[in-house]
DNA sequence: CCAAAAGTGTTTGGTTTACACCCATGG
DNA sequence: CCATGGGTGTAAACCAAACACTTTTGG
């Protein structure tokens, strides 16, 4: 049995993939190999196939491009303007992903001509993809101000100065390091390691790992991770 | 030109419509007039038509059911499990709406057999609609803890005790009235009126109206409208 | 030995909470 | 005149922000 006299529409999933290389927040884009808009940059996406739920479609896309599974992936928004795709009407469900850039497997994505772009150097993208990226940035800022989400971008072991530089990049601000480390440590989510990262200073900075049990239990609690969030531009 | 060899899917919009009658938060549901699931309760929804964007579809659905335009309407989530509709695969984009229940025009919705349900008396709904309602409740709690969104549910003129009872209903808690009114008034969003509502007490409670200019300007700022939000259950 | 980054403590001001009494009035 | 709900103030605890010096070590 089917619903008759109803119009069926193409449904796509597009992924906004954020990565952090220890210095800067970046976005993974692909260069389209096919017409229309051949050679233009775009988000990685694909049509939803029969038998594939939306979240499965998003995970599949992410895996095809990066080789990664079990990544942080969250539904952002459905985009459904009638003419957003000039070829044929397509509703796109967007997901944003946070990945540790070092786990990204380059060879997989060469077939898609993928490249990481710094957030302030994002090229013109096809369709409404720039708008999607803007919305994802806002959502990330909003969410990271309240929840310890940015740990998803970091490697297993990381230092507090690295974490601070990630926050500073995302909010385009500079935070006081004494207040920052106090605030982060007071969440109780970090476990100090015995060894240090000596790459970026002579003294070296202690590594920390995330306490996964507490992280999962406390993820939805409101934290106050950003000073004066009121004046920042959110969703 | 079209994308060939791709499967097109039914796309629906379903609306989770919240209303407040001065006492309790309620949800507007309709009783299906047609098979399948005839006579079962469901959210108001409809298929997205050609030439209709998602947000327009949501507004149209709301207008057909309630007669209202310009209502607060926000996209919630896309639901896309493969078998969520047993008749035929349908991706549903959900929107939640906040309306002043007194503006709702009953005669319009009689053709849909619509009824308001108290939040703790929601019947079993078709498909995954109960899940959609749960998500909308969580989103409302989450959002109302940070943004002055609940004014959308109130009539033009309202009293602080009314507002407090709305918050208390949503969070299933009791708040200290001194702290509550101080907090709300300190947002600067309320303008005190000269007249009083004398329906619910002998002394009467002063009416307030929303300062729309400040409301629109400050909507995205983080407020701290709920005491101890940490222990409440959110998204 | 010194430049460069890591690490840490205190004071101050503001915000949040807990808490109790008086006010106005319709019946 | 009294029961009912409306309205308000204060003190204590807590939290956030501003701020500067010491430590470590590779070169």
Short mmCIF file of C-alpha atoms (C1' of nucleotides) in Angstrom, two decimals:
data_model
loop_
_atom_site.label_atom_id
_atom_site.label_comp_id
_atom_site.label_asym_id
_atom_site.label_seq_id
_atom_site.Cartn_x
_atom_site.Cartn_y
_atom_site.Cartn_z
CA UNK A 1 0.00 0.00 0.00
CA UNK A 2 1.16 3.48 -0.81
CA UNK A 3 0.03 7.04 -0.36
CA UNK A 4 -1.30 8.05 -3.74
CA UNK A 5 -1.31 11.49 -5.36
CA UNK A 6 1.60 12.69 -3.25
CA UNK A 7 4.83 14.06 -4.61
CA UNK A 8 8.01 12.28 -3.64
CA UNK A 9 11.15 14.34 -3.21
CA UNK A 10 14.86 13.66 -3.26
CA UNK A 11 16.29 13.59 0.26
CA UNK A 12 19.99 14.17 0.79
CA UNK A 13 22.27 14.25 3.80
CA UNK A 14 25.12 16.76 3.93
CA UNK A 15 27.84 16.71 6.56
CA UNK A 16 29.61 19.68 8.07
CA UNK A 17 32.83 18.11 9.30
CA UNK A 18 34.92 20.02 11.81
CA UNK A 19 38.43 19.03 12.72
CA UNK A 20 41.13 20.46 14.95
CA UNK A 21 44.81 20.05 14.18
CA UNK A 22 46.14 21.32 17.51
CA UNK A 23 46.29 24.86 16.17
CA UNK A 24 43.19 25.78 14.26
CA UNK A 25 39.64 24.67 13.73
CA UNK A 26 39.13 23.42 10.19
CA UNK A 27 36.41 22.25 7.89
CA UNK A 28 36.60 19.30 5.49
CA UNK A 29 35.31 20.04 2.00
CA UNK A 30 35.34 18.13 -1.25
CA UNK A 31 35.77 19.24 -4.81
CA UNK A 32 32.97 17.98 -6.96
CA UNK A 33 34.07 15.62 -9.69
CA UNK A 34 30.85 15.80 -11.65
CA UNK A 35 28.53 18.29 -13.24
CA UNK A 36 26.70 20.37 -12.22
CA UNK A 37 29.09 22.74 -10.53
CA UNK A 38 32.07 20.52 -11.40
CA UNK A 39 35.26 21.59 -9.61
CA UNK A 40 33.38 23.74 -7.15
CA UNK A 41 33.78 23.04 -3.47
CA UNK A 42 30.99 21.52 -1.49
CA UNK A 43 30.12 19.67 1.68
CA UNK A 44 30.32 15.91 1.55
CA UNK A 45 26.85 14.51 1.07
CA UNK A 46 24.71 12.01 -0.71
CA UNK A 47 21.18 10.97 -1.38
CA UNK A 48 19.35 8.94 1.21
CA UNK A 49 18.85 5.45 -0.10
CA UNK A 50 16.03 3.02 0.49
CA UNK A 51 16.65 1.07 3.64
CA UNK A 52 18.94 3.76 5.03
CA UNK A 53 17.80 5.93 7.94
CA UNK A 54 18.97 9.53 8.05
CA UNK A 55 21.52 8.95 10.76
CA UNK A 56 22.82 5.86 9.01
CA UNK A 57 23.15 7.85 5.80
CA UNK A 58 25.16 10.49 7.65
CA UNK A 59 27.42 7.89 9.21
CA UNK A 60 27.95 6.22 5.87
CA UNK A 61 28.92 9.47 4.23
CA UNK A 62 31.36 10.23 6.99
CA UNK A 63 32.89 6.81 6.76
CA UNK A 64 33.29 6.95 3.00
CA UNK A 65 35.12 10.24 3.24
CA UNK A 66 37.20 9.82 6.38
CA UNK A 67 37.25 6.12 7.16
CA UNK A 68 36.02 6.95 10.66
CA UNK A 69 33.21 5.34 12.59
CA UNK A 70 31.75 6.20 15.97
CA UNK A 71 32.40 9.87 15.45
CA UNK A 72 30.41 12.60 17.17
CA UNK A 73 27.59 13.35 14.78
CA UNK A 74 24.56 15.47 15.49
CA UNK A 75 21.65 16.47 13.32
CA UNK A 76 21.75 20.16 12.57
CA UNK A 77 18.78 21.20 10.42
CA UNK A 78 16.74 20.23 7.42
CA UNK A 79 17.09 22.64 4.52
CA UNK A 80 14.14 22.65 2.21
CA UNK A 81 13.88 25.75 0.07
CA UNK A 82 12.25 24.78 -3.17
CA UNK A 83 15.05 25.84 -5.48
CA UNK A 84 18.03 25.22 -3.29
CA UNK A 85 19.28 22.64 -5.81
CA UNK A 86 18.76 23.97 -9.33
CA UNK A 87 18.74 20.51 -10.92
CA UNK A 88 15.87 19.05 -9.00
CA UNK A 89 14.13 19.74 -5.78
CA UNK A 90 16.06 18.15 -2.92
CA UNK A 91 15.52 18.40 0.81
CA UNK A 92 18.82 18.18 2.63
CA UNK A 93 19.22 17.05 6.20
CA UNK A 94 22.47 18.38 7.60
CA UNK A 95 24.63 16.77 10.25
CA UNK A 96 27.67 18.20 11.88
CA UNK A 97 30.60 16.05 12.88
CA UNK A 98 33.52 16.66 15.20
CA UNK A 99 36.62 14.66 14.56
CA UNK A 100 40.17 14.40 15.74
CA UNK A 101 41.93 15.50 12.60
CA UNK A 102 44.83 13.15 13.19
CA UNK A 103 42.61 10.12 12.86
CA UNK A 104 41.53 11.23 9.43
CA UNK A 105 42.84 8.95 6.74
CA UNK A 106 44.02 10.96 3.85
CA UNK A 107 44.12 8.27 1.21
CA UNK A 108 40.43 7.57 1.56
CA UNK A 109 39.45 11.04 0.66
CA UNK A 110 41.76 11.52 -2.28
CA UNK A 111 39.11 10.04 -4.47
CA UNK A 112 36.87 12.91 -3.40
CA UNK A 113 39.53 15.63 -3.66
CA UNK A 114 38.96 16.53 -0.05
CA UNK A 115 40.77 19.31 1.71
CA UNK A 116 40.79 20.94 5.12
CA UNK A 117 40.04 24.66 5.14
CA UNK A 118 40.61 27.12 7.94
CA UNK A 119 37.34 28.57 9.13
CA UNK A 120 38.08 32.04 7.84
CA UNK A 121 39.22 30.77 4.45
CA UNK A 122 36.16 28.86 3.37
CA UNK A 123 35.61 29.18 -0.37
CA UNK A 124 32.33 29.75 -2.09
CA UNK A 125 30.36 26.51 -1.94
CA UNK A 126 27.60 25.12 -4.11
CA UNK A 127 23.92 25.65 -3.44
CA UNK A 128 23.17 26.75 0.12
CA UNK A 129 26.19 25.00 1.61
CA UNK A 130 27.76 28.22 2.89
CA UNK A 131 24.59 28.87 4.83
CA UNK A 132 24.78 25.38 6.29
CA UNK A 133 28.34 25.98 7.40
CA UNK A 134 27.36 29.25 9.06
CA UNK A 135 24.60 27.55 10.94
CA UNK A 136 26.92 24.77 12.04
CA UNK A 137 29.45 27.30 13.32
CA UNK A 138 26.79 29.03 15.35
CA UNK A 139 25.51 25.76 16.73
CA UNK A 140 29.02 24.73 17.69
CA UNK A 141 29.63 28.00 19.50
CA UNK A 142 26.32 27.80 21.24
CA UNK A 143 26.74 24.25 22.31
CA UNK A 144 30.37 24.51 23.33
CA UNK A 145 29.52 27.36 25.67
CA UNK A 146 27.28 25.06 27.67
CA UNK A 147 28.52 21.52 27.16
CA UNK A 148 31.96 19.92 27.05
CA UNK A 149 31.56 19.06 23.40
CA UNK A 150 34.94 20.23 22.15
CA UNK A 151 36.74 17.27 23.63
CA UNK A 152 35.42 15.38 20.62
CA UNK A 153 37.88 17.32 18.49
CA UNK A 154 40.93 16.47 20.54
CA UNK A 155 43.18 13.43 20.54
CA UNK A 156 43.05 11.02 23.45
CA UNK A 157 45.81 12.88 25.26
CA UNK A 158 45.83 16.65 25.17
CA UNK A 159 47.10 19.58 27.20
CA UNK A 160 45.21 22.44 28.76
CA UNK A 161 46.95 25.05 26.63
CA UNK A 162 45.83 23.11 23.54
CA UNK A 163 42.28 23.01 24.81
CA UNK A 164 42.38 26.71 25.52
CA UNK A 165 43.63 27.50 22.06
CA UNK A 166 40.74 25.48 20.63
CA UNK A 167 38.22 27.48 22.65
CA UNK A 168 39.92 30.70 21.73
CA UNK A 169 39.79 29.82 18.07
CA UNK A 170 36.14 28.99 18.18
CA UNK A 171 35.17 32.17 19.98
CA UNK A 172 37.75 34.39 18.35
CA UNK A 173 38.70 35.64 21.77
CA UNK A 174 41.49 35.41 24.29
CA UNK A 175 40.75 33.96 27.70
CA UNK A 176 42.64 34.33 30.94
CA UNK A 177 44.57 31.12 31.37
CA UNK A 178 44.22 31.03 35.15
CA UNK A 179 40.46 31.29 35.01
CA UNK A 180 40.26 28.97 32.06
CA UNK A 181 42.17 26.14 33.61
CA UNK A 182 40.34 26.51 36.91
CA UNK A 183 37.01 26.35 35.15
CA UNK A 184 37.90 23.36 33.03
CA UNK A 185 39.45 21.43 35.88
CA UNK A 186 36.50 22.19 38.14
CA UNK A 187 34.25 20.19 35.83
CA UNK A 188 36.06 17.12 37.11
CA UNK A 189 36.15 15.75 33.58
CA UNK A 190 39.91 15.70 33.15
CA UNK A 191 42.41 13.18 34.48
CA UNK A 192 45.97 14.41 34.73
CA UNK A 193 48.64 12.17 33.25
CA UNK A 194 52.20 11.79 34.45
CA UNK A 195 53.79 12.70 31.13
CA UNK A 196 54.12 15.98 29.34
CA UNK A 197 53.85 17.32 25.86
CA UNK A 198 57.16 19.01 25.22
CA UNK A 199 56.59 20.01 21.64
CA UNK A 200 55.36 23.51 22.18
CA UNK A 201 57.40 24.64 25.16
CA UNK A 202 60.58 23.91 27.00
CA UNK A 203 58.88 23.34 30.30
CA UNK A 204 56.31 21.06 28.76
CA UNK A 205 52.59 20.86 29.50
CA UNK A 206 50.99 17.97 31.31
CA UNK A 207 48.77 15.71 29.30
CA UNK A 208 45.20 15.10 30.38
CA UNK A 209 42.67 12.51 29.28
CA UNK A 210 38.94 12.76 29.42
CA UNK A 211 37.12 10.88 32.16
CA UNK A 212 34.71 9.18 29.79
CA UNK A 213 32.38 7.95 32.48
CA UNK A 214 31.82 11.43 33.88
CA UNK A 215 31.73 12.89 30.42
CA UNK A 216 28.88 10.68 29.36
CA UNK A 217 27.01 11.16 32.61
CA UNK A 218 27.39 14.94 32.72
CA UNK A 219 27.19 15.81 29.09
CA UNK A 220 23.79 17.39 29.28
CA UNK A 221 24.37 19.39 32.42
CA UNK A 222 24.76 23.08 31.87
CA UNK A 223 28.28 24.25 32.37
CA UNK A 224 29.56 27.72 32.09
CA UNK A 225 32.58 27.24 29.96
CA UNK A 226 32.91 30.62 28.36
CA UNK A 227 33.42 33.94 30.11
CA UNK A 228 30.78 36.58 29.36
CA UNK A 229 28.97 34.57 26.74
CA UNK A 230 26.34 37.25 26.48
CA UNK A 231 28.24 39.42 24.08
CA UNK A 232 29.14 36.60 21.73
CA UNK A 233 27.17 36.01 18.57
CA UNK A 234 25.10 32.85 18.77
CA UNK A 235 22.38 31.05 16.87
CA UNK B 1 17.38 17.99 -16.00
CA UNK B 2 16.99 15.53 -13.17
CA UNK B 3 19.16 13.30 -11.01
CA UNK B 4 18.61 9.85 -12.41
CA UNK B 5 18.67 6.52 -10.59
CA UNK B 6 17.91 8.11 -7.24
CA UNK B 7 15.01 7.18 -5.03
CA UNK B 8 12.54 9.90 -4.17
CA UNK B 9 10.89 9.79 -0.78
CA UNK B 10 7.75 11.25 0.76
CA UNK B 11 8.53 14.24 2.93
CA UNK B 12 6.09 15.31 5.61
CA UNK B 13 5.97 18.10 8.15
CA UNK B 14 4.52 17.42 11.60
CA UNK B 15 3.81 20.13 14.15
CA UNK B 16 4.08 19.86 17.91
CA UNK B 17 1.78 22.64 19.05
CA UNK B 18 2.04 23.86 22.62
CA UNK B 19 -0.52 26.13 24.21
CA UNK B 20 -1.02 27.61 27.66
CA UNK B 21 -4.46 28.33 29.06
CA UNK B 22 -3.32 30.31 32.10
CA UNK B 23 -3.16 27.16 34.19
CA UNK B 24 -1.50 24.33 32.36
CA UNK B 25 0.68 23.65 29.38
CA UNK B 26 -1.21 21.73 26.73
CA UNK B 27 -0.64 20.02 23.42
CA UNK B 28 -2.94 20.19 20.41
CA UNK B 29 -3.63 16.81 18.78
CA UNK B 30 -5.97 15.66 16.07
CA UNK B 31 -7.93 12.50 15.63
CA UNK B 32 -7.26 10.93 12.29
CA UNK B 33 -10.29 10.73 10.05
CA UNK B 34 -8.79 8.29 7.59
CA UNK B 35 -7.13 4.94 7.47
CA UNK B 36 -4.56 3.85 8.40
CA UNK B 37 -4.84 4.28 12.13
CA UNK B 38 -8.27 5.86 11.81
CA UNK B 39 -9.50 7.41 15.06
CA UNK B 40 -6.07 7.31 16.62
CA UNK B 41 -4.58 10.54 17.83
CA UNK B 42 -1.71 12.15 16.03
CA UNK B 43 0.19 15.36 15.52
CA UNK B 44 -1.11 17.69 12.86
CA UNK B 45 0.95 17.25 9.75
CA UNK B 46 0.94 16.94 6.02
CA UNK B 47 3.08 16.08 3.04
CA UNK B 48 5.36 18.73 1.63
CA UNK B 49 4.04 19.82 -1.71
CA UNK B 50 5.89 20.98 -4.80
CA UNK B 51 6.56 24.68 -4.55
CA UNK B 52 6.31 24.64 -0.77
CA UNK B 53 9.41 25.07 1.37
CA UNK B 54 9.57 23.22 4.67
CA UNK B 55 8.88 26.27 6.77
CA UNK B 56 6.02 27.30 4.53
CA UNK B 57 4.56 23.82 4.83
CA UNK B 58 4.76 24.08 8.61
CA UNK B 59 3.09 27.49 8.61
CA UNK B 60 0.37 26.25 6.31
CA UNK B 61 -0.37 23.28 8.54
CA UNK B 62 -0.57 25.52 11.56
CA UNK B 63 -2.86 27.91 9.81
CA UNK B 64 -5.19 25.21 8.58
CA UNK B 65 -5.56 23.83 12.07
CA UNK B 66 -5.60 26.95 14.21
CA UNK B 67 -6.25 29.86 11.89
CA UNK B 68 -3.13 31.54 13.26
CA UNK B 69 -0.32 33.17 11.34
CA UNK B 70 2.92 34.68 12.57
CA UNK B 71 3.16 32.18 15.38
CA UNK B 72 6.41 31.15 16.99
CA UNK B 73 7.55 28.15 14.98
CA UNK B 74 10.91 26.48 15.15
CA UNK B 75 12.29 23.47 13.38
CA UNK B 76 12.87 20.63 15.80
CA UNK B 77 14.30 17.59 14.01
CA UNK B 78 14.00 15.43 10.96
CA UNK B 79 12.81 11.90 11.71
CA UNK B 80 13.86 9.39 9.13
CA UNK B 81 13.77 5.80 10.35
CA UNK B 82 13.00 3.59 7.40
CA UNK B 83 9.83 2.04 8.77
CA UNK B 84 8.51 4.88 10.87
CA UNK B 85 5.43 5.01 8.64
CA UNK B 86 4.28 1.48 7.86
CA UNK B 87 2.44 2.48 4.68
CA UNK B 88 5.34 3.98 2.84
CA UNK B 89 8.66 5.42 3.72
CA UNK B 90 8.27 9.03 4.80
CA UNK B 91 10.81 11.42 6.22
CA UNK B 92 9.15 13.81 8.63
CA UNK B 93 10.49 17.23 9.51
CA UNK B 94 9.06 18.32 12.86
CA UNK B 95 8.38 21.87 13.96
CA UNK B 96 7.27 23.03 17.34
CA UNK B 97 4.91 25.92 17.80
CA UNK B 98 4.06 28.05 20.82
CA UNK B 99 0.69 29.71 20.80
CA UNK B 100 -1.52 31.73 23.05
CA UNK B 101 -4.31 29.25 23.51
CA UNK B 102 -6.94 31.97 23.64
CA UNK B 103 -6.23 33.00 20.08
CA UNK B 104 -6.93 29.52 18.87
CA UNK B 105 -10.10 29.34 16.81
CA UNK B 106 -12.04 26.28 17.72
CA UNK B 107 -14.32 26.08 14.74
CA UNK B 108 -11.41 25.77 12.35
CA UNK B 109 -10.15 22.66 13.97
CA UNK B 110 -13.44 20.87 14.38
CA UNK B 111 -13.00 19.49 10.94
CA UNK B 112 -9.83 17.80 12.22
CA UNK B 113 -11.30 16.67 15.55
CA UNK B 114 -8.62 18.58 17.38
CA UNK B 115 -8.29 18.60 21.13
CA UNK B 116 -5.99 20.07 23.73
CA UNK B 117 -4.33 17.54 26.02
CA UNK B 118 -2.56 18.19 29.28
CA UNK B 119 1.08 17.22 29.03
CA UNK B 120 0.76 14.31 31.42
CA UNK B 121 -2.33 12.98 29.72
CA UNK B 122 -1.06 12.53 26.22
CA UNK B 123 -2.58 9.46 24.59
CA UNK B 124 -0.78 6.93 22.49
CA UNK B 125 -0.07 8.52 19.14
CA UNK B 126 0.52 7.04 15.71
CA UNK B 127 3.93 6.14 14.33
CA UNK B 128 6.77 7.85 16.20
CA UNK B 129 4.73 10.88 17.22
CA UNK B 130 5.10 10.24 20.95
CA UNK B 131 8.84 10.34 20.47
CA UNK B 132 8.52 13.64 18.64
CA UNK B 133 6.48 15.07 21.50
CA UNK B 134 9.08 13.95 24.02
CA UNK B 135 11.82 15.61 22.05
CA UNK B 136 9.80 18.80 21.77
CA UNK B 137 9.22 18.86 25.53
CA UNK B 138 12.90 18.51 26.16
CA UNK B 139 13.73 21.22 23.66
CA UNK B 140 11.22 23.53 25.24
CA UNK B 141 12.66 22.96 28.71
CA UNK B 142 16.15 23.42 27.47
CA UNK B 143 15.41 26.56 25.56
CA UNK B 144 13.18 28.15 28.17
CA UNK B 145 15.93 27.81 30.75
CA UNK B 146 18.13 30.09 28.67
CA UNK B 147 15.88 32.29 26.58
CA UNK B 148 12.67 34.18 27.27
CA UNK B 149 10.74 31.96 24.91
CA UNK B 150 7.73 31.25 27.10
CA UNK B 151 6.27 34.71 26.54
CA UNK B 152 5.13 33.33 23.21
CA UNK B 153 2.60 31.25 25.08
CA UNK B 154 1.05 34.12 26.98
CA UNK B 155 -1.56 36.66 26.01
CA UNK B 156 -0.54 40.26 25.41
CA UNK B 157 -1.20 41.16 29.03
CA UNK B 158 -0.23 38.72 31.75
CA UNK B 159 0.70 38.72 35.41
CA UNK B 160 3.85 37.53 37.10
CA UNK B 161 2.03 34.81 39.05
CA UNK B 162 0.69 33.50 35.74
CA UNK B 163 4.16 33.49 34.25
CA UNK B 164 5.50 31.72 37.28
CA UNK B 165 2.87 29.05 37.09
CA UNK B 166 3.81 28.48 33.46
CA UNK B 167 7.46 27.99 34.37
CA UNK B 168 6.54 25.77 37.26
CA UNK B 169 4.38 23.62 35.04
CA UNK B 170 7.09 23.21 32.47
CA UNK B 171 9.73 22.25 34.98
CA UNK B 172 7.45 20.39 37.34
CA UNK B 173 8.93 22.36 40.18
CA UNK B 174 8.02 25.10 42.58
CA UNK B 175 10.03 28.32 42.56
CA UNK B 176 10.37 30.95 45.24
CA UNK B 177 8.15 33.81 44.14
CA UNK B 178 10.46 36.54 45.44
CA UNK B 179 13.43 35.22 43.56
CA UNK B 180 11.36 34.45 40.51
CA UNK B 181 9.91 37.90 40.14
CA UNK B 182 13.24 39.55 40.79
CA UNK B 183 14.89 37.42 38.14
CA UNK B 184 12.20 38.01 35.56
CA UNK B 185 12.00 41.72 36.19
CA UNK B 186 15.77 42.05 36.07
CA UNK B 187 15.72 41.02 32.43
CA UNK B 188 14.13 44.38 31.73
CA UNK B 189 11.75 42.72 29.30
CA UNK B 190 8.53 43.49 31.16
CA UNK B 191 6.57 46.72 31.25
CA UNK B 192 4.24 47.11 34.19
CA UNK B 193 0.70 48.19 33.41
CA UNK B 194 -1.56 50.29 35.58
CA UNK B 195 -4.36 47.75 35.72
CA UNK B 196 -4.70 44.48 37.51
CA UNK B 197 -6.01 41.03 36.88
CA UNK B 198 -8.50 40.43 39.66
CA UNK B 199 -9.72 37.04 38.57
CA UNK B 200 -7.47 34.90 40.66
CA UNK B 201 -7.16 36.92 43.84
CA UNK B 202 -8.89 39.63 45.81
CA UNK B 203 -5.92 41.91 45.86
CA UNK B 204 -5.34 41.47 42.15
CA UNK B 205 -2.04 41.08 40.30
CA UNK B 206 -0.60 43.78 38.09
CA UNK B 207 -0.56 43.12 34.38
CA UNK B 208 2.66 43.32 32.44
CA UNK B 209 3.33 43.45 28.74
CA UNK B 210 6.44 42.34 26.91
CA UNK B 211 8.84 45.01 25.71
CA UNK B 212 8.97 43.69 22.17
CA UNK B 213 11.92 45.79 21.13
CA UNK B 214 14.11 44.46 23.92
CA UNK B 215 12.70 40.99 23.48
CA UNK B 216 13.72 40.82 19.85
CA UNK B 217 17.10 42.36 20.55
CA UNK B 218 17.95 40.15 23.52
CA UNK B 219 16.37 36.93 22.53
CA UNK B 220 19.60 35.13 21.87
CA UNK B 221 21.42 36.32 24.93
CA UNK B 222 21.86 33.70 27.61
CA UNK B 223 19.70 34.32 30.58
CA UNK B 224 19.52 32.27 33.69
CA UNK B 225 15.84 31.87 34.12
CA UNK B 226 15.68 28.67 36.11
CA UNK B 227 17.19 28.02 39.51
CA UNK B 228 19.59 25.07 39.68
CA UNK B 229 18.99 23.92 36.14
CA UNK B 230 21.66 21.27 36.50
CA UNK B 231 19.46 18.69 38.11
CA UNK B 232 16.65 19.04 35.60
CA UNK B 233 16.32 16.57 32.77
CA UNK B 234 17.14 18.12 29.42
CA UNK B 235 17.76 17.11 25.85
"C1'" DC C 1 71.64 32.46 31.58
"C1'" DC C 2 67.67 33.85 29.42
"C1'" DA C 3 63.56 33.54 26.56
"C1'" DA C 4 59.26 31.25 26.29
"C1'" DA C 5 55.50 28.91 27.80
"C1'" DA C 6 53.36 26.47 31.97
"C1'" DG C 7 51.39 26.71 36.18
"C1'" DT C 8 49.25 28.59 40.19
"C1'" DG C 9 46.31 32.00 44.41
"C1'" DT C 10 43.97 35.95 46.10
"C1'" DT C 11 40.91 39.70 46.25
"C1'" DT C 12 36.78 41.92 44.75
"C1'" DG C 13 32.28 42.41 43.01
"C1'" DG C 14 28.28 40.45 41.53
"C1'" DT C 15 24.82 36.95 41.48
"C1'" DT C 16 21.96 33.52 43.61
"C1'" DT C 17 19.74 31.63 47.29
"C1'" DA C 18 17.09 31.15 51.40
"C1'" DC C 19 13.94 33.04 54.06
"C1'" DA C 20 9.15 35.94 56.47
"C1'" DC C 21 6.28 39.53 56.83
"C1'" DC C 22 2.91 43.07 55.29
"C1'" DC C 23 -0.72 44.48 51.90
"C1'" DA C 24 -5.17 44.72 49.65
"C1'" DT C 25 -9.67 43.24 49.18
"C1'" DG C 26 -13.98 40.38 48.36
"C1'" DG C 27 -16.85 37.84 50.72
"C1'" DC D 1 -12.80 40.65 59.97
"C1'" DC D 2 -10.46 37.19 57.98
"C1'" DA D 3 -8.81 34.14 54.33
"C1'" DT D 4 -6.45 34.39 50.08
"C1'" DG D 5 -3.09 35.41 47.05
"C1'" DG D 6 0.14 39.55 45.80
"C1'" DG D 7 4.07 41.94 46.69
"C1'" DT D 8 8.55 43.08 48.61
"C1'" DG D 9 13.91 43.28 51.36
"C1'" DT D 10 18.00 41.41 53.46
"C1'" DA D 11 21.81 38.63 54.81
"C1'" DA D 12 24.84 34.74 53.66
"C1'" DA D 13 26.98 31.78 50.40
"C1'" DC D 14 28.76 31.13 46.25
"C1'" DC D 15 30.77 32.05 41.81
"C1'" DA D 16 33.18 34.74 38.22
"C1'" DA D 17 36.53 38.04 36.98
"C1'" DA D 18 40.63 40.56 37.26
"C1'" DC D 19 45.11 40.40 38.06
"C1'" DA D 20 51.18 38.95 38.50
"C1'" DC D 21 54.62 36.22 39.81
"C1'" DT D 22 57.26 31.78 39.94
"C1'" DT D 23 58.78 27.52 37.60
"C1'" DT D 24 61.05 24.83 34.14
"C1'" DT D 25 64.25 23.96 30.63
"C1'" DG D 26 66.20 23.97 25.74
"C1'" DG D 27 69.13 26.50 23.38
#
